Amino acid sequence: MSIKVENVSFTYSKKTPNSYEALHNVSLEIKKNSITGIVGHTGSGKSTLVQMFNGLLKPETGTITVDDFVIDSKQKKIKNVKQLRKHVGLVFQFPEYQLFDETVEKDVSFGPKNFGMNNIDALNKAHEALAMMGIDETYYKRSPFELSGGEKRKVALAGILAIDPDILILDEPTAGLDPKSSLEVLTLVEKLHEQGKTIVIITHDMDLLFRYCDHVVLLKDGNVAFDGKPENLFQKNIDDLSIDVPKIYQFLDILKKKGLDLSKENIRSVDELVKVLTERRKK
Amino acid sequence: MDNLTFGRYSPYNTVVHKLDPRNKIFLMILFMVGIFFQFKLWSVSLIMSGVYLIILIIIMLLSRVSFVQLFKSLGSMWLMVVFLLLIYIFIPTTTHKIEPEAFKIFNYAVYWDSFCRAGYIILRLVMMLSLTMILTSTTKPMDMTYAFEWYMTPLKLIRFPAHEIAMTLSIALRFIPTLLDETNRIMKAQESRGADFSHGIGRRFRAIISLMIPLFVSAIDRSEELANAMEVRGYDPRAKRTKYRLLRFHFKDLLAFVLIGCIFAGIITLFVFDQQSTGGIDILQVIFNVKGF
Amino acid sequence: MNIIEVKNLTYSYSEEQINTLHNVNLTIKRGDYVSILGHNGSGKSTLAKVIMGLCPNYQGTITINGKELNKENLAAIRKDIVMVFQNPDNQFIGATVEDDIAFGLENAQVPHKEMRDIILDYANKVGMSNYLDKEPSNLSGGQKQRVAIAGVLALNPKIIIFDESTSMLDPKGKKEIYGLISLLKKNNPDLTVISITHDIEEAYLSDYIVVMNHGEVIKEGTPNEVLKNASELAKQNLDVPFQVKLIDALNKSGFDIKEDASLEEVGDIVCR
């Protein structure tokens, strides 16, 4: 078990005219060492949910258990919130907007230092994290503000990696990046997963979801609308869903209308599709 | 963010909301000046304060300004209250003092007079505060800037950049919610990196730096893009522009103007008479004497 | 007729820096829907800004609707060409939707009496007429971008440039904007649309594609001409459209499908 959410609700600006319920009695479980994708349109409650995982928000009702940490709505204050934040690294959308220090290495070491490391250890940790992100030594002493968009994103990610969290949450990690930088970021995520970390990705990108995730949660208006394997997400009536249907499923739908139903084949990529089609042709 | 709610525009549709903002600002200033006329006699001051209060309460009811909010914001005034009290206690005045002693602190006589004076000035401050609150919660921030620009127009003759200032103000107002959101977001992002905004001076300082710099950088980025967007839509601060929002002086504005004007005239008349009077009975003195101080 | 002609355009932000744009030549036909593709830092956004007259001090000539871009013509050219930017928040100038649409009209000195009708008309065109008095903080990203589009359309331009206008939107917002662009094109075939993007699926919908890399135009043509070669696209650091990827992979494993076949046609062939 890694993260367990039980009957969690949350309302913003309670008791005001702008009051708005972001989560309604949500229950779900995220297993250790999984890559979970959280999808849903803007305002479906995705960001609210993940901000509870590292104690930035406290549930209004219900309980969230993150490994040894229990966050209960009845507690006045979340216990050990600092350790919780070291355990669960949360990367916000467009994390390059959080860079602030004079040099790249100083910025990345901000996290480890906050969690009690001395300067030298923190710098070492920072170098390690930067190396993992593919940022080499020539960048260490440069100002983070003079880097390109893709490089800034990687430095910001290193800022969280340097904390060495067991659970890594990424909110739209590839938004605004070009295909090359996206691929670099996602390859790293895959590597971290292989090292045993639990990964949660919020995304609108269905191709990303199918390529990397083994578990998907679809939120709709603060409720869990789907919880299961990615390939089962589009087996129901496609038009019902409030998210972008990947092109491959649109194509499978076309095939289905032409009398070729491949929904049992668990197809997740073009290569798999072509393989199935070629084999079928040989028969 | 709760402390920012004071005087925030509340979208109702009352008579006060519909008044011309230029008129509202003028009348508010007029009223404030009236409140700050000092009368010689306590009795007159007391009666007039009562009259102001009643008028204020009527306006507040009319404009649906929340009393709860007013009282909440008064709570933060306690420091000023203490300060004023101390001043009036330790700086004795000579004119029409209400003699009876209230109590003694280490042989220093504290007079009821000090309390009365402090109370009176606080009352007037509270009234000013509620006036400002009525103005801001019934007038859209944008309308305020339009009114501001109108008042500053004559200054254009001496090359005062009235339009530029009004435009800057309105853009600043427009971006306040955006920047608040941003602040909130960056704060959370830095907290996720272990920044601590609530404990220890050193840690807090670092945390605040980690918030301020990104906020500043993004504000500069935004302003650059905004400048481009404005330029693309043909904005030139020196060029002539037409106006979508025109301020109009309606009949109800005239009515409000006459009403407040009459009250103000009344205050002035009273003030003149008050200044001429030499003696008379001070009502407070009577009350306190009768009660046997 | 060409509405935009760019000849030998070279530009750099500062003197020490290498050229952001290097010897760019480009012609755009009136009424075309053109996508300019390229990865981050390829110079595509800079090109748009130079064409808009936001970056003076370039070398080369730019002609827009028959007028050469220079200081004297700038005001006249700005009447013909407008731009919608990337960040929905940073281009919302007015306090409310109607004030924002009004902003450009005020600058163009449209008389007060006519403004209301124009605003209503354009708010209607972008489907925002029920939100006239709403403030930006109560709108979604897609809605804000629609307001921005109404704001520039109200100026009656001949050319509209979208500078990654959908890149910060969620799929729903993206669809809204794509739908709106094609509707605009349908209602006004003379309107020239230039879209700066790295969304290959969007580029697939346009009439003409220009691919940029390192500040140079490296390829241009119709979507089928430019996007037919999957491996070359990948080399240029661009995504490959699903359709191209699928046809490419199928042909490699023995199918024989035309490069510009639609998904329906591909479906027919593989179901046979």
Short mmCIF file of C-alpha atoms in Angstrom, two decimals, chain A residues 95-114 142-147 152 155-156 159, chain B residues 186 189-191 193-197 202-218:
data_model
loop_
_atom_site.label_atom_id
_atom_site.label_comp_id
_atom_site.label_asym_id
_atom_site.label_seq_id
_atom_site.Cartn_x
_atom_site.Cartn_y
_atom_site.Cartn_z
CA PRO A 95 7.54 24.11 -12.07
CA GLU A 96 10.05 26.42 -13.77
CA TYR A 97 8.10 29.27 -12.17
CA GLN A 98 9.42 28.28 -8.75
CA LEU A 99 13.12 28.80 -9.58
CA PHE A 100 14.59 31.63 -7.55
CA ASP A 101 18.22 31.22 -6.50
CA GLU A 102 21.34 32.73 -8.09
CA THR A 103 22.74 29.49 -9.43
CA VAL A 104 21.29 26.22 -10.64
CA GLU A 105 23.00 24.15 -7.93
CA LYS A 106 21.92 26.48 -5.14
CA ASP A 107 18.35 26.37 -6.34
CA VAL A 108 18.27 22.59 -6.49
CA SER A 109 19.83 22.31 -3.02
CA PHE A 110 17.07 24.48 -1.52
CA GLY A 111 14.91 21.41 -0.88
CA PRO A 112 17.52 19.18 0.81
CA LYS A 113 18.64 22.12 2.97
CA ASN A 114 15.09 22.77 4.08
CA ARG A 142 24.75 29.45 -14.15
CA SER A 143 21.67 31.45 -13.29
CA PRO A 144 18.51 29.37 -13.71
CA PHE A 145 16.82 32.36 -15.36
CA GLU A 146 19.05 32.29 -18.44
CA LEU A 147 18.24 28.69 -19.38
CA LYS A 152 14.43 25.19 -16.67
CA VAL A 155 16.28 21.96 -13.18
CA ALA A 156 12.95 22.47 -11.40
CA GLY A 159 14.78 20.46 -7.24
CA ILE B 186 4.29 29.44 -5.67
CA ALA B 189 5.27 24.76 -4.62
CA GLN B 190 7.97 26.01 -2.26
CA GLU B 191 6.29 24.38 0.73
CA ARG B 193 10.24 21.72 -1.31
CA GLY B 194 10.22 22.08 2.45
CA ALA B 195 10.07 25.87 2.69
CA ASP B 196 8.68 26.94 6.04
CA PHE B 197 6.65 30.12 6.08
CA GLY B 202 15.98 32.65 9.24
CA ARG B 203 13.85 29.93 7.68
CA ARG B 204 10.98 32.29 7.18
CA PHE B 205 13.25 34.79 5.48
CA ARG B 206 14.54 32.18 3.04
CA ALA B 207 11.01 30.97 2.38
CA ILE B 208 9.83 34.49 1.65
CA ILE B 209 12.76 35.08 -0.72
CA SER B 210 11.83 31.86 -2.52
CA LEU B 211 8.34 33.28 -2.95
CA MET B 212 9.14 36.88 -3.82
CA ILE B 213 11.70 36.29 -6.56
CA PRO B 214 9.59 33.94 -8.69
CA LEU B 215 6.62 36.23 -8.15
CA PHE B 216 8.63 39.19 -9.33
CA VAL B 217 10.01 37.36 -12.34
CA SER B 218 6.57 36.22 -13.42
#
